[in-house]
Short mmCIF file of C-alpha atoms in Angstrom, two decimals:
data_model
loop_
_atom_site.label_atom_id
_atom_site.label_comp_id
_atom_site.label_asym_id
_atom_site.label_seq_id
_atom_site.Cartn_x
_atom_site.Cartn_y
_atom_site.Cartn_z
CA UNK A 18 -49.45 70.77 221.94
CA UNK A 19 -46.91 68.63 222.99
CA UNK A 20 -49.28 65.82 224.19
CA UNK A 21 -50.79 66.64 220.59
CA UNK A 22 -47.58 65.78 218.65
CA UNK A 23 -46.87 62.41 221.04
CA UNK A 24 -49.75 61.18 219.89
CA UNK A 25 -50.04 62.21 216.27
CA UNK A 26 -46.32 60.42 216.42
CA UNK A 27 -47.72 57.23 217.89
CA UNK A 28 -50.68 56.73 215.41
CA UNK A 29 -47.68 57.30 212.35
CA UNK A 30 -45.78 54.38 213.87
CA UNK A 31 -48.73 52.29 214.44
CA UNK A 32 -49.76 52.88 210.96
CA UNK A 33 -46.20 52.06 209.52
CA UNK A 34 -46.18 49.01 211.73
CA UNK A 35 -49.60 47.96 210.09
CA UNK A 36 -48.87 48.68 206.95
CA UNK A 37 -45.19 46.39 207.32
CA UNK A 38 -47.22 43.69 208.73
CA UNK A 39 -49.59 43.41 206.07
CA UNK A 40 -46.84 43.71 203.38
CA UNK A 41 -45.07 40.62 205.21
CA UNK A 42 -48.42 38.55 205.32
CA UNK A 43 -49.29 39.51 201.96
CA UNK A 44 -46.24 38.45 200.84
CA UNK A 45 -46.31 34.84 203.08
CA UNK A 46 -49.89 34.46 201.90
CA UNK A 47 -48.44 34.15 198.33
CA UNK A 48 -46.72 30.64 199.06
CA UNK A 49 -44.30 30.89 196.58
CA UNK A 50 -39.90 31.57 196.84
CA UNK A 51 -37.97 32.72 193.95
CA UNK A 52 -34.15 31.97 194.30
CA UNK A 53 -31.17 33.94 193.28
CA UNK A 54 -30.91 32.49 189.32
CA UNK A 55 -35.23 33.92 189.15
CA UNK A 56 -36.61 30.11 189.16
CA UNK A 57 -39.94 30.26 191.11
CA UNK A 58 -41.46 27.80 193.71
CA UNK A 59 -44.78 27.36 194.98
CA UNK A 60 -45.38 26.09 198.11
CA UNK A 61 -46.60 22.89 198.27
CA UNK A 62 -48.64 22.05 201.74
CA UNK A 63 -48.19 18.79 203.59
CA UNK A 64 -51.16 15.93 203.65
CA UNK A 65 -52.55 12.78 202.29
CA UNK A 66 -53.70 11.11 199.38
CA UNK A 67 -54.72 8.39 197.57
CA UNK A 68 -51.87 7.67 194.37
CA UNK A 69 -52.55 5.28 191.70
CA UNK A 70 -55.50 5.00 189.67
CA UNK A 71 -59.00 3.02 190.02
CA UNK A 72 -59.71 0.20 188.06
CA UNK A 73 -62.20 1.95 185.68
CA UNK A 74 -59.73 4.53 184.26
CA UNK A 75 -59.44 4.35 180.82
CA UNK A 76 -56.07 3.83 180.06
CA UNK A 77 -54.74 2.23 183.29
CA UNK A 78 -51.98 0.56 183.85
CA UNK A 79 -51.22 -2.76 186.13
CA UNK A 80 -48.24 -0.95 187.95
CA UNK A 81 -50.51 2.38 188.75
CA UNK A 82 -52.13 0.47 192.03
CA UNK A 83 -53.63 2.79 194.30
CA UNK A 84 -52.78 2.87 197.91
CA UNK A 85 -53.18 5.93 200.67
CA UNK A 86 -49.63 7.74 200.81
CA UNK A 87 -49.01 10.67 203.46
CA UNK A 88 -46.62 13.69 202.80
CA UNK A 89 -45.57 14.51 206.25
CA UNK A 90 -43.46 17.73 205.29
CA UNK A 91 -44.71 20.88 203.03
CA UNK A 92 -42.10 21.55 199.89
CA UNK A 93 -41.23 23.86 197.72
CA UNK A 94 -41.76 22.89 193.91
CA UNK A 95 -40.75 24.57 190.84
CA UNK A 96 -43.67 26.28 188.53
CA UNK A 97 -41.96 24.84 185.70
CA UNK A 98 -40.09 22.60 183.90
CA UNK A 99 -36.43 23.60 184.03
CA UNK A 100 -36.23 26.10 181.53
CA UNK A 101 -33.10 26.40 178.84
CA UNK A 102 -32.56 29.83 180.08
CA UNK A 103 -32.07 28.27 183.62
CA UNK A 104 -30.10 26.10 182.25
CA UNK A 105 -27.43 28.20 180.46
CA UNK A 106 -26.93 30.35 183.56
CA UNK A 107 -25.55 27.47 185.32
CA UNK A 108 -24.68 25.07 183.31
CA UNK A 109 -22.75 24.35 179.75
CA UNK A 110 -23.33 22.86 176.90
CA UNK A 111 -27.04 22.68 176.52
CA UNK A 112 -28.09 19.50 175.28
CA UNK A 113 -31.41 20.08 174.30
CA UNK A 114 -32.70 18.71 170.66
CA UNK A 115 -34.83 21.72 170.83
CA UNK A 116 -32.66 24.61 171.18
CA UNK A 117 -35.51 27.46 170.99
CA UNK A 118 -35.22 29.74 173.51
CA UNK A 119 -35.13 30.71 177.26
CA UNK A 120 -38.88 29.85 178.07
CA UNK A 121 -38.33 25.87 176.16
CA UNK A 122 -37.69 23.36 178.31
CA UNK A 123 -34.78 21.40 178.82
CA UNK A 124 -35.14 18.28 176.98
CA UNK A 125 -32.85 15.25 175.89
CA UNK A 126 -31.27 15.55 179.52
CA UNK A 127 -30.26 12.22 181.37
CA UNK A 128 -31.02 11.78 185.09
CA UNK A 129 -27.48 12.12 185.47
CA UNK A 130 -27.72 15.51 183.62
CA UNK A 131 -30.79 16.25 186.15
CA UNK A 132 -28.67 15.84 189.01
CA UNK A 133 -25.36 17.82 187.86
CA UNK A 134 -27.88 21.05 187.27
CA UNK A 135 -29.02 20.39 190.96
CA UNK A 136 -25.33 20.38 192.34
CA UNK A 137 -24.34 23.25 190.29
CA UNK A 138 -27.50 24.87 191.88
CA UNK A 139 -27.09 24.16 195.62
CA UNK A 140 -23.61 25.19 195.37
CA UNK A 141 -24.50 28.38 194.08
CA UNK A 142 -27.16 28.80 196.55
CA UNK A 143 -25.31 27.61 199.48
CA UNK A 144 -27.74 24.98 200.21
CA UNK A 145 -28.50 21.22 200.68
CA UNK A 146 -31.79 22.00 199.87
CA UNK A 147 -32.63 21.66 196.00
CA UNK A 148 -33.10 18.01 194.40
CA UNK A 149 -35.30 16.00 192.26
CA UNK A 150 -39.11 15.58 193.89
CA UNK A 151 -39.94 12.11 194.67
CA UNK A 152 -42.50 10.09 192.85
CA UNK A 153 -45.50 10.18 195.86
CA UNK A 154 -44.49 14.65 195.79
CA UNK A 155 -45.09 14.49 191.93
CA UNK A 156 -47.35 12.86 191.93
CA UNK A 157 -49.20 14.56 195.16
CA UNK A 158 -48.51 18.07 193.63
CA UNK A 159 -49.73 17.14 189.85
CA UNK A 160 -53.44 15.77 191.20
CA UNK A 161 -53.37 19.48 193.39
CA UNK A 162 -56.56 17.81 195.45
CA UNK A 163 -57.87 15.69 192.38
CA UNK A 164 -58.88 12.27 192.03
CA UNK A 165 -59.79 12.26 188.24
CA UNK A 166 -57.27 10.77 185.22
CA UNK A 167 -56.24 14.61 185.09
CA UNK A 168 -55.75 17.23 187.64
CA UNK A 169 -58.45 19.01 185.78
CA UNK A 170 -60.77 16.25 184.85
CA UNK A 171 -60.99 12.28 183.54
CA UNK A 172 -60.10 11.06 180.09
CA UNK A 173 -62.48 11.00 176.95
CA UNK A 174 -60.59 10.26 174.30
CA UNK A 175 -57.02 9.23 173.51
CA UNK A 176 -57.38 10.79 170.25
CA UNK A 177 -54.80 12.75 168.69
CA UNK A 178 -57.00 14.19 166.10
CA UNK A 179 -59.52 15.27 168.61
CA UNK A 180 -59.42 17.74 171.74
CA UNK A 181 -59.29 15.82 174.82
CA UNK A 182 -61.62 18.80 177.16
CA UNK A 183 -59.32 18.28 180.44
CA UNK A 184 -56.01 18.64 178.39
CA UNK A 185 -56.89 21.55 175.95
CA UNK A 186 -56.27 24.26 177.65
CA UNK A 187 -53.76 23.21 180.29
CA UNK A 188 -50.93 20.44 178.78
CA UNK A 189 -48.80 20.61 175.48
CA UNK A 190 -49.66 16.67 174.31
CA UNK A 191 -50.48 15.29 170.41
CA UNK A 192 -53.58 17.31 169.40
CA UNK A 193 -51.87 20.59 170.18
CA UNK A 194 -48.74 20.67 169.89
CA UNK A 195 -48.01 20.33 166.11
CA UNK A 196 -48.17 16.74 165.06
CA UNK A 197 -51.29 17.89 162.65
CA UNK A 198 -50.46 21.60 162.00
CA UNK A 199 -50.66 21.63 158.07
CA UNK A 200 -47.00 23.72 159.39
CA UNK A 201 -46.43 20.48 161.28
CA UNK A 202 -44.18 22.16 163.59
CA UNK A 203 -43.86 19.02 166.14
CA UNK A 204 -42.18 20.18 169.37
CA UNK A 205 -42.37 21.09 172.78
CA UNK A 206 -43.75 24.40 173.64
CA UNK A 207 -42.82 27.52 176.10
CA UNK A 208 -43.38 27.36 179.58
CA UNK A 209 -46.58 29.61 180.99
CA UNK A 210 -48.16 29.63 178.32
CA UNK A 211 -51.19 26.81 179.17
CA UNK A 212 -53.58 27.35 182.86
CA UNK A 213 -51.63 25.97 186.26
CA UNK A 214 -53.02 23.33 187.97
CA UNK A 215 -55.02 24.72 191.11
CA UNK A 216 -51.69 24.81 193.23
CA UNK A 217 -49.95 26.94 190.67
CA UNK A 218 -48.24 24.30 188.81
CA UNK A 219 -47.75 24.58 184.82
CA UNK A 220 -46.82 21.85 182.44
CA UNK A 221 -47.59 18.84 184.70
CA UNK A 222 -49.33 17.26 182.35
CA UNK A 223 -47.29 17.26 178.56
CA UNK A 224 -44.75 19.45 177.09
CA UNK A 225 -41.89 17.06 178.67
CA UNK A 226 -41.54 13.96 180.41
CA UNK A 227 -40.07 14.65 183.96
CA UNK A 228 -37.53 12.64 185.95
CA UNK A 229 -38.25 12.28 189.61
CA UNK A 230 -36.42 10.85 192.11
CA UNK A 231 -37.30 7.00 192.64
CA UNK A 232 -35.29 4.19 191.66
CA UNK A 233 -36.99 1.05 190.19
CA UNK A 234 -36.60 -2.41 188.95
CA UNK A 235 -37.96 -2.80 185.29
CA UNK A 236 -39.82 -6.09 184.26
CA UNK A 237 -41.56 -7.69 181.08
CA UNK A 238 -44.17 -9.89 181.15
CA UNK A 239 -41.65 -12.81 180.83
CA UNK A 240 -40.18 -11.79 184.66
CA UNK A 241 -42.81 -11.74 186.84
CA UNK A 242 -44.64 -8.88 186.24
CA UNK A 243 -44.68 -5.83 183.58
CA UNK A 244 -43.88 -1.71 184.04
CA UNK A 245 -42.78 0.30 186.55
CA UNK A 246 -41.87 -2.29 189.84
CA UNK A 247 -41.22 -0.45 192.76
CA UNK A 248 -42.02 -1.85 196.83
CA UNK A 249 -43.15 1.82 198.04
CA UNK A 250 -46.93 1.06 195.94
CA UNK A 251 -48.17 0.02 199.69
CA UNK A 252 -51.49 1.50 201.83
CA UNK A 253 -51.04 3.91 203.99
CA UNK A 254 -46.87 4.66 203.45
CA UNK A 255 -45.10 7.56 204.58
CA UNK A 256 -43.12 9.87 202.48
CA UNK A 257 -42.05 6.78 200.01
CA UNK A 258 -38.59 6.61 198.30
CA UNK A 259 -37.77 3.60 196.61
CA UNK A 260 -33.89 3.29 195.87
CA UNK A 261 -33.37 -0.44 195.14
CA UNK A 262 -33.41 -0.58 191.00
CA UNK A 263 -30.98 0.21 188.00
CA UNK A 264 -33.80 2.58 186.08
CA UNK A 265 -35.29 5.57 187.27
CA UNK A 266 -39.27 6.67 187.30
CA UNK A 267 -40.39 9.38 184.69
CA UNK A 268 -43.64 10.77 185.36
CA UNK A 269 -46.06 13.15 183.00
CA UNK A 270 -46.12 12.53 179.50
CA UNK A 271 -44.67 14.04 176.61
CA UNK A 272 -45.53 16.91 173.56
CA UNK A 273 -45.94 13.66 171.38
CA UNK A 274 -48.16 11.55 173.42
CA UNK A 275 -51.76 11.39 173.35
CA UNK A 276 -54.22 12.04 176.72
CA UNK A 277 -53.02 7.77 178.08
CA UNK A 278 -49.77 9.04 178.85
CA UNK A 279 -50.46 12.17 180.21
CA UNK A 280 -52.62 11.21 183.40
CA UNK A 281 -52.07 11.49 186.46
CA UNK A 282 -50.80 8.20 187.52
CA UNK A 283 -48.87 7.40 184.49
CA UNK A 284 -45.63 6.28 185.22
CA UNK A 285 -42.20 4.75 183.39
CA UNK A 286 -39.16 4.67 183.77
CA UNK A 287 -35.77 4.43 181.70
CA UNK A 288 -31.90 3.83 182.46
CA UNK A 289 -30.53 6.97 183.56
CA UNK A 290 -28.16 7.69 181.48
CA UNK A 291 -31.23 7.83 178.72
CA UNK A 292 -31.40 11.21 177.05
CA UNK A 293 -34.67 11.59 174.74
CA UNK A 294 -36.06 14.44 172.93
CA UNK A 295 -39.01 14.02 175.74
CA UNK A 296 -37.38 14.54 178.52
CA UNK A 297 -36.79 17.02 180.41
CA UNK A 298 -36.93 17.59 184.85
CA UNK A 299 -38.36 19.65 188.02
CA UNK A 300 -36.92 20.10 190.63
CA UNK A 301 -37.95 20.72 194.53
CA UNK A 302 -36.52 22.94 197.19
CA UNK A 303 -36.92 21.42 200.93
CA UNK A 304 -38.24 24.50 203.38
#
């Protein structure tokens, strides 16, 4: 009996153990971190890709040249937008044109602004570890594998009267978001509400424009060149950060902008101390 109860003992703790393990790889298998104010990450694996777009996409712009870029480290990025109810929770006034909710998005936010809500954040945290994604990680995590205009497909129209088929059912742009409502309730939208991108990602392309991290130089066609200059737009570069410039890089377009603006490799860039009704951030988390 004795021998009996040893063993019917052993198989419960094997069992638990079993069950514990699974629970933990379940939960690893998930790739995703929420932090202590509820914003949600997912994790975004290391690798390689090609940024830029080819010379056949409609819409293309001289500064989008593409060029093999390697992401040496996995990171953390936020599903979202930062949210106004994010916002609020750390930090006060709100500045947002659009002052609808939680689940809106920031928006009229400088870079400046960008940056106080990640100090406020790593200081509440107890971490180093939050700040603004660089423009190759945006970039990276917005194609989620792709190659097309659109994480989800290439461009057919830039119609705002029309859907555009890759947009429709995954970015907040001109067709859908208001501009021809007979209501013509113009504005950014909630967060969620469209598909992800394959790697979990919502909003990458519309709703707001998104500061990232990169510096650059600005120049018109009268100074050697025209868009978005920055020196990191080189084969086979590793982990790029360009910090030489007075403006900073904005990437994804806006709830006003038609399908052009809302590819992939769209980029501009404004002073950053610009605050628009268009823009708004996301942030990273280093692991």
């Amino acid at each position: 009996m004795r021998l009996k109860s040893l063993f019917t003992i052993s198989l419960f703790l094997l069992i638990f153990t079993l069950i514990n393990q699974s629970v933990v790889l379940d939960a690893f298998a998930q790739n995703f971190f929420i932090n202590k104010i509820g914003m949600k990450f997912v994790l975004i694996p290391a690798g390689a890709f090609i940024m830029g777009s080819p010379d056949s996409e409609k819409g293309r712009q001289k500064d989008e040249k593409q060029h093999r870029v390697v992401i040496t480290k996995s990171f953390y990025m936020s599903e979202t937008e930062v949210t106004q109810g994010q916002w609020d929770r750390l930090v006060s006034p709100n500045p947002s044109s659009f002052k609808l909710g939680n689940y809106y998005p920031m928006d009229t936010v400088s870079w400046y602004d960008a940056i106080e809500f990640i100090r406020f954040l790593n200081k509440r945290e107890g971490s180093r570890k939050y700040r603004l994604p660089t423009e190759a990680e945006w970039e990276y995590a917005c194609r989620a594998g792709s190659q097309t205009a659109f994480a989800t497909g290439d461009v057919t129209t830039f119609s705002c009267k029309e859907p555009e088929a890759a947009l429709i059912d995954h970015a907040w742009y001109c067709f859908n978001s208001g501009g021809f409502s007979p209501a013509g309730n113009f504005k950014p939208h909630p967060v969620k509400l469209l598909k992800p991108n394959k790697w979990g990602l919502y909003d990458m392309h519309g709703n707001v424009q998104e500061w990232v991290q990169d510096a650059c130089e600005w120049r018109t066609i009268w100074s050697a060149g025209t868009g978005t200059i920055t020196r990191t737009y080189v084969d086979n570069i590793t982990d790029p950060l360009e910090t030489k410039g007075g403006h900073r890089v904005v990437r994804g377009g806006g709830w006003f902008q038609n399908s052009k603006y809302q590819r992939c490799a769209y980029r501009t860039n404004y002073k950053p101390v610009a605050r628009r009704n268009s823009l708004g951030f996301r942030i990273v988390r280093e692991r």
